[in-house]
């Protein structure tokens, strides 16, 4: 698919009115493509510190296996979606699912909303 070697950017959403809005959260140098998942080395940018705990909480919830954790995960991930944008080499993507742990990031993305998948379709 030709994704390896690409640099994708994680940016603060410009319309949140929060500190770090539209700032560089980090970049991901893609080194593995197992479509639909891409993964690579994450280099934190100046705005990552304001989001680091949110990404850690999201991943901890995603890895849990107890009753009710998915509702909590959805709430946390909605906050990530509200505060972050994923930008491919061709421009911003419409929808994404992004995980960051230390110097690694992995994600899937789409030019179309994931709504059908989330609704079980």
Coordinates of N, CA, C and O in Angstrom, one line a residue:
X1 N 0.8 -1.2 0.0 CA 0.0 0.0 0.0 C 0.8 1.3 0.0 O 0.3 2.3 -0.2
X2 N 2.1 1.2 0.3 CA 3.0 2.3 0.2 C 2.9 3.3 1.4 O 3.3 4.5 1.2
X3 N 2.4 2.9 2.5 CA 2.4 3.8 3.7 C 3.7 4.0 4.4 O 3.9 5.0 5.1
X4 N 4.5 2.9 4.4 CA 5.7 2.9 5.2 C 6.6 4.1 4.7 O 6.8 4.3 3.5
X5 N 7.2 4.8 5.7 CA 8.0 5.9 5.5 C 7.3 7.2 5.5 O 7.9 8.3 5.5
X6 N 5.9 7.2 5.4 CA 5.1 8.4 5.5 C 5.2 9.0 6.9 O 5.3 8.3 7.9
X7 N 5.0 10.3 7.0 CA 4.9 11.0 8.2 C 3.4 11.5 8.3 O 3.0 12.3 7.5
X8 N 2.7 11.1 9.4 CA 1.4 11.6 9.7 C 1.5 12.5 10.9 O 2.3 12.3 11.8
X9 N 0.7 13.5 10.9 CA 0.7 14.5 12.0 C -0.5 14.4 12.9 O -1.7 14.2 12.4
X10 N -0.3 14.5 14.2 CA -1.4 14.6 15.2 C -1.4 16.1 15.6 O -0.4 16.6 16.1
X11 N -2.5 16.8 15.4 CA -2.6 18.2 15.7 C -3.8 18.4 16.7 O -4.8 17.7 16.6
X12 N -3.7 19.5 17.5 CA -4.8 19.9 18.3 C -5.9 20.4 17.4 O -5.6 21.1 16.4
X13 N -7.1 20.2 17.8 CA -8.3 20.7 17.0 C -8.3 22.2 17.1 O -8.3 22.7 18.2
X14 N -8.4 22.9 16.0 CA -8.4 24.3 16.1 C -9.6 25.0 16.7 O -9.5 26.1 17.2
X15 N -10.7 24.3 16.8 CA -11.9 24.9 17.2 C -12.3 24.6 18.7 O -13.5 24.9 19.1
X16 N -11.4 24.1 19.5 CA -11.8 23.8 20.9 C -11.6 25.0 21.8 O -12.3 25.0 22.9
X17 N -10.8 26.0 21.5 CA -10.6 27.1 22.4 C -9.8 26.8 23.6 O -9.6 27.6 24.5
X18 N -9.2 25.6 23.6 CA -8.3 25.2 24.7 C -6.9 25.4 24.4 O -6.5 25.6 23.3
X19 N -6.1 25.4 25.5 CA -4.6 25.6 25.3 C -4.1 24.5 24.4 O -4.5 23.3 24.5
X20 N -3.2 24.8 23.5 CA -2.7 23.9 22.6 C -3.5 23.6 21.3 O -3.2 22.8 20.5
X21 N -4.7 24.3 21.2 CA -5.5 24.2 20.0 C -4.7 24.5 18.8 O -4.0 25.4 18.7
X22 N -4.8 23.6 17.8 CA -4.2 23.7 16.5 C -2.7 23.5 16.6 O -2.0 23.6 15.6
X23 N -2.1 23.2 17.8 CA -0.7 23.0 17.9 C -0.3 21.6 17.5 O -1.2 20.7 17.5
X24 N 0.9 21.4 17.3 CA 1.5 20.1 16.9 C 1.5 19.2 18.2 O 2.2 19.5 19.1
X25 N 0.7 18.2 18.2 CA 0.7 17.2 19.2 C 1.8 16.2 19.0 O 2.4 15.8 20.0
X26 N 2.1 15.9 17.8 CA 3.2 14.9 17.5 C 3.1 14.5 16.1 O 2.2 14.9 15.3
X27 N 4.1 13.6 15.7 CA 4.1 13.1 14.4 C 4.4 11.6 14.5 O 5.0 11.1 15.4
X28 N 3.9 10.8 13.5 CA 4.0 9.4 13.5 C 4.8 9.0 12.2 O 4.3 9.3 11.1
X29 N 5.9 8.4 12.3 CA 6.7 7.9 11.2 C 6.3 6.5 11.0 O 6.6 5.6 11.8
X30 N 5.5 6.2 9.9 CA 4.9 4.9 9.7 C 6.0 3.9 9.3 O 6.8 4.1 8.4
X31 N 6.1 2.8 10.1 CA 7.1 1.7 9.8 C 6.4 0.4 9.7 O 7.1 -0.6 9.4
X32 N 5.1 0.3 9.8 CA 4.4 -0.9 9.7 C 3.0 -0.7 9.1 O 2.3 0.2 9.7
X33 N 2.6 -1.4 8.1 CA 1.2 -1.2 7.5 C 0.6 -2.5 7.4 O 1.0 -3.4 6.6
X34 N -0.4 -2.8 8.3 CA -1.2 -4.0 8.3 C -2.6 -3.5 8.1 O -3.4 -3.5 9.0
X35 N -2.9 -3.0 6.9 CA -4.2 -2.3 6.6 C -5.4 -3.1 7.2 O -5.5 -4.3 7.0
X36 N -6.3 -2.4 7.9 CA -6.5 -1.0 8.0 C -5.6 -0.3 9.1 O -5.7 0.9 9.2
X37 N -4.8 -1.1 9.8 CA -4.0 -0.5 10.8 C -2.6 0.0 10.3 O -2.0 -0.8 9.6
X38 N -2.2 1.2 10.7 CA -0.9 1.7 10.4 C -0.2 1.9 11.8 O -0.9 2.3 12.7
X39 N 1.1 1.7 11.9 CA 1.7 2.0 13.1 C 3.1 2.6 12.9 O 3.7 2.4 11.8
X40 N 3.7 3.2 13.9 CA 5.0 3.8 13.7 C 5.5 4.5 14.9 O 4.9 4.4 16.0
X41 N 6.7 5.1 14.8 CA 7.3 5.8 15.9 C 6.7 7.1 16.1 O 6.5 7.9 15.1
X42 N 6.3 7.4 17.3 CA 5.6 8.6 17.7 C 6.6 9.6 18.3 O 7.4 9.2 19.2
X43 N 6.7 10.8 17.7 CA 7.5 11.8 18.3 C 6.6 12.9 18.8 O 5.9 13.5 18.0
X44 N 6.6 13.1 20.1 CA 5.7 14.1 20.8 C 6.1 15.5 20.4 O 7.3 15.8 20.3
X45 N 5.1 16.3 20.1 CA 5.2 17.7 19.9 C 4.9 18.5 21.1 O 4.6 18.0 22.2
X46 N 5.0 19.8 21.0 CA 4.8 20.7 22.2 C 3.4 20.5 22.9 O 3.3 20.8 24.1
X47 N 2.4 20.2 22.1 CA 1.1 20.1 22.7 C 0.7 18.7 23.3 O -0.3 18.5 23.9
X48 N 1.6 17.7 23.2 CA 1.3 16.4 23.7 C 1.1 16.3 25.2 O 0.3 15.6 25.7
X49 N 1.9 17.1 25.9 CA 1.8 17.1 27.4 C 0.4 17.3 27.9 O 0.0 16.7 28.9
X50 N -0.4 18.1 27.2 CA -1.8 18.4 27.6 C -2.7 17.3 27.3 O -3.8 17.3 27.8
X51 N -2.3 16.3 26.5 CA -3.1 15.2 26.1 C -2.6 13.8 26.5 O -3.3 12.8 26.4
X52 N -1.4 13.8 27.0 CA -0.8 12.5 27.4 C -1.6 11.6 28.3 O -1.8 10.4 28.1
X53 N -2.2 12.2 29.4 CA -3.0 11.5 30.3 C -4.3 11.0 29.7 O -4.7 9.9 30.0
X54 N -4.8 11.7 28.8 CA -6.0 11.3 28.1 C -5.8 10.1 27.2 O -6.5 9.1 27.2
X55 N -4.7 10.1 26.5 CA -4.3 8.9 25.7 C -4.0 7.7 26.5 O -4.3 6.6 26.2
X56 N -3.3 7.9 27.7 CA -3.1 6.8 28.6 C -4.3 6.2 29.1 O -4.5 5.0 29.2
X57 N -5.3 7.0 29.5 CA -6.6 6.6 30.0 C -7.3 5.8 29.0 O -7.9 4.8 29.2
X58 N -7.3 6.3 27.7 CA -8.0 5.6 26.6 C -7.5 4.2 26.4 O -8.2 3.2 26.3
X59 N -6.2 4.1 26.4 CA -5.6 2.8 26.2 C -5.8 1.8 27.3 O -6.1 0.6 27.1
X60 N -5.7 2.3 28.6 CA -6.0 1.5 29.7 C -7.5 1.0 29.7 O -7.7 -0.2 30.0
X61 N -8.4 1.8 29.3 CA -9.8 1.4 29.2 C -10.0 0.4 28.0 O -10.7 -0.6 28.2
X62 N -9.3 0.6 26.9 CA -9.4 -0.3 25.8 C -8.9 -1.7 26.1 O -9.3 -2.7 25.6
X63 N -7.9 -1.8 27.0 CA -7.3 -3.1 27.4 C -8.1 -3.8 28.5 O -7.7 -4.9 28.8
X64 N -9.0 -3.1 29.2 CA -9.8 -3.7 30.2 C -10.8 -4.7 29.7 O -11.2 -4.6 28.6
X65 N -11.3 -5.6 30.6 CA -12.3 -6.5 30.2 C -13.3 -6.7 31.3 O -13.6 -7.9 31.6
X66 N -13.8 -5.6 31.8 CA -14.8 -5.7 32.8 C -16.1 -5.1 32.3 O -16.1 -4.3 31.4
X67 N -17.2 -5.3 33.0 CA -18.5 -4.8 32.6 C -18.5 -3.3 32.7 O -18.0 -2.7 33.6
X68 N -19.0 -2.7 31.6 CA -19.2 -1.2 31.6 C -18.0 -0.4 31.1 O -18.1 0.8 31.0
X69 N -16.9 -1.1 30.9 CA -15.7 -0.3 30.5 C -15.8 0.3 29.1 O -15.2 1.3 28.9
X70 N -16.6 -0.3 28.2 CA -16.7 0.3 26.9 C -17.4 1.6 26.9 O -17.1 2.5 26.1
X71 N -18.4 1.8 27.7 CA -19.1 3.1 27.9 C -18.1 4.1 28.3 O -18.1 5.3 27.8
X72 N -17.2 3.8 29.3 CA -16.2 4.7 29.8 C -15.2 5.0 28.6 O -14.8 6.2 28.4
X73 N -14.8 4.0 27.9 CA -13.8 4.2 26.8 C -14.4 5.1 25.8 O -13.8 6.0 25.3
X74 N -15.7 4.9 25.4 CA -16.3 5.8 24.4 C -16.3 7.2 24.8 O -16.1 8.1 24.0
X75 N -16.6 7.5 26.1 CA -16.6 8.9 26.6 C -15.2 9.5 26.5 O -15.0 10.6 26.1
X76 N -14.1 8.7 26.9 CA -12.8 9.2 26.8 C -12.4 9.4 25.3 O -11.8 10.4 25.0
X77 N -12.7 8.4 24.5 CA -12.3 8.6 23.1 C -13.1 9.8 22.4 O -12.5 10.4 21.5
X78 N -14.3 10.0 22.8 CA -15.0 11.2 22.3 C -14.2 12.5 22.6 O -14.2 13.4 21.8
X79 N -13.6 12.5 23.7 CA -12.8 13.7 24.1 C -11.6 13.8 23.2 O -11.2 14.9 22.8
X80 N -11.0 12.6 22.9 CA -9.8 12.7 22.0 C -10.2 13.2 20.7 O -9.6 14.0 20.1
X81 N -11.4 12.7 20.2 CA -11.9 13.1 18.8 C -12.2 14.6 18.8 O -12.0 15.3 17.8
X82 N -12.6 15.1 20.0 CA -13.0 16.5 20.1 C -11.7 17.4 20.1 O -11.7 18.5 19.5
X83 N -10.6 16.9 20.6 CA -9.4 17.7 20.8 C -8.3 17.5 19.9 O -7.3 18.3 19.9
X84 N -8.4 16.4 19.0 CA -7.3 16.1 18.2 C -7.7 15.8 16.7 O -8.8 15.4 16.5
X85 N -6.8 16.2 15.8 CA -7.0 15.8 14.4 C -5.8 15.0 13.9 O -4.7 15.3 14.3
X86 N -6.1 14.1 13.0 CA -5.1 13.3 12.4 C -4.9 13.7 11.0 O -5.9 13.8 10.2
X87 N -3.7 14.0 10.6 CA -3.4 14.6 9.2 C -2.5 13.7 8.5 O -1.3 13.5 8.9
X88 N -3.0 13.2 7.4 CA -2.1 12.3 6.5 C -1.2 13.2 5.6 O -1.4 14.4 5.6
X89 N -0.3 12.6 4.9 CA 0.4 13.4 3.9 C -0.4 14.1 2.9 O 0.0 15.1 2.3
X90 N -1.7 13.6 2.7 CA -2.6 14.3 1.7 C -3.6 15.2 2.4 O -4.4 15.8 1.7
X91 N -3.5 15.4 3.7 CA -4.4 16.3 4.4 C -5.2 15.6 5.5 O -5.0 14.4 5.7
X92 N -6.0 16.3 6.2 CA -6.8 15.8 7.3 C -7.7 14.6 6.9 O -8.2 14.6 5.8
X93 N -7.8 13.6 7.8 CA -8.7 12.5 7.6 C -10.0 12.8 8.3 O -10.1 13.5 9.3
X94 N -11.1 12.2 7.8 CA -12.4 12.4 8.4 C -12.6 11.7 9.7 O -13.1 12.3 10.6
X95 N -12.1 10.5 9.8 CA -12.3 9.7 11.0 C -11.1 8.9 11.3 O -10.4 8.4 10.4
X96 N -10.8 8.6 12.6 CA -9.6 7.8 12.9 C -9.8 7.2 14.3 O -10.6 7.7 15.1
X97 N -9.1 6.2 14.6 CA -9.0 5.5 15.9 C -7.5 5.4 16.2 O -6.8 4.7 15.5
X98 N -7.0 6.2 17.1 CA -5.6 6.4 17.4 C -5.3 6.0 18.8 O -5.9 6.4 19.8
X99 N -4.2 5.2 18.9 CA -3.6 4.8 20.2 C -2.2 5.3 20.3 O -1.5 5.2 19.3
X100 N -1.8 5.8 21.4 CA -0.4 6.2 21.6 C 0.1 5.7 23.0 O -0.5 5.8 24.0
X101 N 1.2 5.0 22.9 CA 1.9 4.4 24.1 C 3.4 4.7 24.0 O 4.0 4.1 23.1
X102 N 3.9 5.6 24.8 CA 5.3 5.9 24.7 C 5.7 6.4 23.3 O 5.1 7.4 22.8
X103 N 6.7 5.8 22.7 CA 7.2 6.2 21.4 C 6.5 5.4 20.3 O 7.0 5.5 19.2
X104 N 5.4 4.7 20.6 CA 4.7 4.0 19.5 C 3.3 4.5 19.4 O 2.6 4.9 20.4
X105 N 2.8 4.6 18.2 CA 1.4 5.0 17.9 C 0.9 4.0 16.8 O 1.6 3.6 15.9
X106 N -0.4 3.7 16.9 CA -1.0 2.9 15.9 C -2.5 3.4 15.7 O -3.1 3.9 16.7
X107 N -2.9 3.3 14.5 CA -4.2 3.9 14.2 C -4.8 3.2 12.9 O -4.1 2.6 12.1
X108 N -6.1 3.4 12.8 CA -6.8 3.2 11.5 C -7.5 4.5 11.2 O -7.8 5.3 12.1
X109 N -7.8 4.7 9.9 CA -8.4 5.9 9.5 C -9.4 5.7 8.3 O -9.3 4.6 7.7
X110 N -10.2 6.7 8.0 CA -11.1 6.6 6.9 C -11.4 8.0 6.4 O -11.4 8.9 7.2
X111 N -11.7 8.1 5.1 CA -12.2 9.3 4.5 C -13.7 9.4 4.7 O -14.2 10.5 4.4
X112 N -14.3 8.4 5.3 CA -15.7 8.4 5.5 C -15.9 8.2 7.0 O -15.1 7.5 7.7
X113 N -17.0 8.7 7.6 CA -17.2 8.4 9.1 C -17.4 7.0 9.4 O -17.9 6.2 8.6
X114 N -17.0 6.6 10.6 CA -17.1 5.2 11.1 C -18.5 4.9 11.6 O -18.7 3.8 12.1
X115 N -19.4 5.8 11.5 CA -20.7 5.6 12.2 C -21.3 4.3 12.0 O -21.9 3.7 12.9
X116 N -21.3 3.7 10.8 CA -21.9 2.4 10.6 C -21.3 1.3 11.4 O -21.9 0.5 12.0
X117 N -19.9 1.4 11.5 CA -19.2 0.4 12.3 C -19.5 0.5 13.7 O -19.8 -0.5 14.4
X118 N -19.6 1.7 14.3 CA -19.9 1.9 15.7 C -21.3 1.5 16.0 O -21.6 1.0 17.1
X119 N -22.2 1.6 15.0 CA -23.6 1.2 15.2 C -23.8 -0.3 15.0 O -24.9 -0.8 15.0
X120 N -22.7 -1.0 14.7 CA -22.8 -2.5 14.5 C -22.9 -2.9 13.1 O -23.2 -4.0 12.8
X121 N -22.7 -1.9 12.1 CA -22.9 -2.2 10.7 C -21.7 -2.5 10.0 O -20.8 -2.8 9.8

